[in-house]
Coordinates of C-alpha atoms and ligand atoms in Angstrom, one line a residue:
M216 CA -0.3 0.3 0.1
K217 CA 2.1 3.4 -1.1
T218 CA 1.2 6.5 1.1
I219 CA 0.1 8.8 0.0
E220 CA 3.3 11.0 -0.2
E221 CA 4.5 8.5 -2.7
L222 CA 1.2 8.0 -4.9
L223 CA 1.6 12.7 -5.4
E224 CA 4.8 11.8 -6.2
S225 CA 3.9 9.2 -9.1
K226 CA 1.7 11.6 -10.6
N227 CA 4.4 14.3 -10.5
I228 CA 3.0 16.5 -7.7
R229 CA 4.5 18.0 -5.0
V230 CA 3.6 16.3 -1.4
T231 CA 2.7 20.3 -0.2
A232 CA 0.8 19.9 4.1
M233 CA -1.8 21.2 2.0
R234 CA -2.2 18.3 -0.5
L235 CA -1.5 15.8 1.7
L236 CA -4.6 17.2 4.1
I237 CA -7.3 17.4 0.4
Y238 CA -6.1 14.1 -0.6
K239 CA -7.0 12.4 2.8
F240 CA -10.2 14.5 2.7
L241 CA -11.0 13.3 -0.5
V242 CA -10.6 9.5 1.1
E243 CA -12.8 10.2 3.9
K244 CA -15.5 10.7 2.1
D245 CA -17.0 8.1 -0.3
V246 CA -19.7 10.5 -2.3
A247 CA -18.1 12.8 -5.1
V248 CA -17.6 16.7 -2.9
T249 CA -18.3 20.2 -4.4
L250 CA -15.0 22.9 -4.4
S251 CA -17.8 24.2 -0.6
D252 CA -17.2 21.4 0.4
I253 CA -13.4 21.7 0.3
E254 CA -13.7 24.7 1.4
N255 CA -16.7 24.3 4.6
A256 CA -13.8 21.4 5.3
F257 CA -10.7 24.2 4.9
E258 CA -12.2 27.5 6.6
K259 CA -9.1 28.6 8.1
S260 CA -7.5 28.2 4.5
D261 CA -7.1 30.3 1.5
R262 CA -10.0 29.9 -1.4
T263 CA -7.6 30.1 -3.9
T264 CA -4.8 27.4 -3.0
L265 CA -8.1 25.3 -2.3
Y266 CA -9.2 25.9 -5.8
R267 CA -6.0 25.2 -7.0
T268 CA -5.1 22.4 -5.8
I269 CA -8.4 20.7 -7.1
K270 CA -7.5 22.3 -10.5
T271 CA -3.8 20.4 -10.4
F272 CA -5.9 17.3 -9.3
E273 CA -7.5 17.2 -11.5
E274 CA -5.0 18.0 -14.4
K275 CA -2.8 15.0 -12.7
G276 CA -5.6 12.4 -13.1
I277 CA -6.6 12.6 -8.5
V278 CA -10.0 13.0 -8.9
H279 CA -12.3 14.2 -11.9
Q280 CA -15.0 16.0 -11.9
I281 CA -18.8 14.4 -12.7
D282 CA -21.4 17.4 -13.8
D283 CA -24.7 15.7 -12.1
G284 CA -27.0 17.9 -13.7
T285 CA -26.7 20.1 -9.9
G286 CA -25.3 22.5 -11.7
I287 CA -22.7 22.5 -9.3
T288 CA -19.1 20.5 -10.0
K289 CA -18.3 17.6 -8.1
Y290 CA -15.2 16.2 -7.9
A291 CA -13.6 12.5 -6.7
L292 CA -11.3 10.0 -6.6
C293 CA -9.4 8.7 -9.1
E294 CA -9.6 4.9 -9.0
K295 CA -6.2 3.4 -8.9
G296 CA -4.1 3.1 -11.6
C297 CA -7.2 5.8 -13.9
N298 CA -5.9 7.9 -16.8
C299 CA -9.3 8.9 -17.4
E300 CA -9.9 7.6 -20.2
I301 CA -12.6 8.2 -22.0
E302 CA -12.2 4.6 -23.2
N303 CA -10.8 2.9 -20.3
D304 CA -12.2 4.6 -17.1
L305 CA -15.0 6.4 -17.9
H306 CA -17.4 4.9 -15.0
L307 CA -21.4 5.9 -14.2
H308 CA -22.3 8.0 -11.6
F309 CA -25.7 8.3 -9.3
H310 CA -27.1 11.2 -8.1
C311 CA -29.1 10.2 -5.5
N312 CA -32.6 12.5 -5.4
N313 CA -33.4 12.4 -1.9
C314 CA -30.0 12.8 -0.2
N315 CA -28.4 14.9 -2.8
E316 CA -25.0 13.1 -2.6
T317 CA -23.3 11.9 -5.9
V318 CA -21.5 8.5 -6.4
C319 CA -19.0 6.9 -8.4
L320 CA -20.2 3.5 -10.3
T321 CA -17.0 2.6 -11.1
A322 CA -17.4 -1.3 -11.7
H323 CA -20.2 -0.1 -14.2
K324 CA -17.5 1.4 -16.8
I325 CA -19.2 3.9 -19.6
P326 CA -20.0 1.5 -22.7
Q327 CA -18.6 2.8 -25.7
I328 CA -19.2 5.6 -27.2
K329 CA -19.3 6.3 -31.0
V330 CA -19.5 9.9 -32.3
P331 CA -19.9 10.5 -36.0
D332 CA -16.9 11.2 -38.4
G333 CA -15.2 14.7 -37.7
F334 CA -16.2 14.6 -33.7
V335 CA -14.0 14.2 -31.2
A336 CA -15.5 13.5 -28.1
E337 CA -13.0 14.7 -24.6
N338 CA -15.4 13.5 -22.1
V339 CA -18.6 12.0 -21.1
N340 CA -20.7 12.4 -18.5
L341 CA -23.6 9.4 -17.9
V342 CA -25.4 9.9 -14.2
V343 CA -28.2 7.7 -13.7
K344 CA -30.7 9.4 -10.8
G345 CA -32.8 8.5 -8.5
I346 CA -32.5 6.4 -4.7
C347 CA -29.0 5.4 -3.4
D348 CA -28.4 2.1 -1.9
K349 CA -28.5 4.3 2.1
C350 CA -31.5 6.2 1.6
S351 CA -33.5 3.0 0.1
G352 CA -32.8 1.0 3.4
H353 CA -31.5 -1.8 0.7
Ligands
ZN547 ZN1 -9.7 9.9 -13.6
ZN548 ZN1 -30.0 8.7 -1.5
ZN549 ZN1 -16.4 8.9 -10.4

């Protein structure tokens, strides 16, 4: 099991105390978080630093963005070995209409998406909406 430091370094991210804290925060949450969730958790920190940290994580493939249709961008940790590639790594997301949480369904990959010639797919967002397992009581 790699330490967080090693994991960040393997992605060419310079390890800072702030980056470690935010990474740990994301690990502890098992749902996708918004930038304001992070800001609320790190009230004393500079918002720009928090924003830059999450952007760095996104660029380096530590987290991926989720657009769950609520109008607020959410972020979740990538799986080990994820390169955020459309063909291999993108998975379904589930948005619960009851508790409003969004989770990664990493075992459910997005089926191959074919676009017409001349179109270039850069990102695919597939969000299933409904009631999550916690809310459905199963
Ligand atoms: Zn990823
Ligand atoms: Zn729910
Ligand atoms: Zn995800």
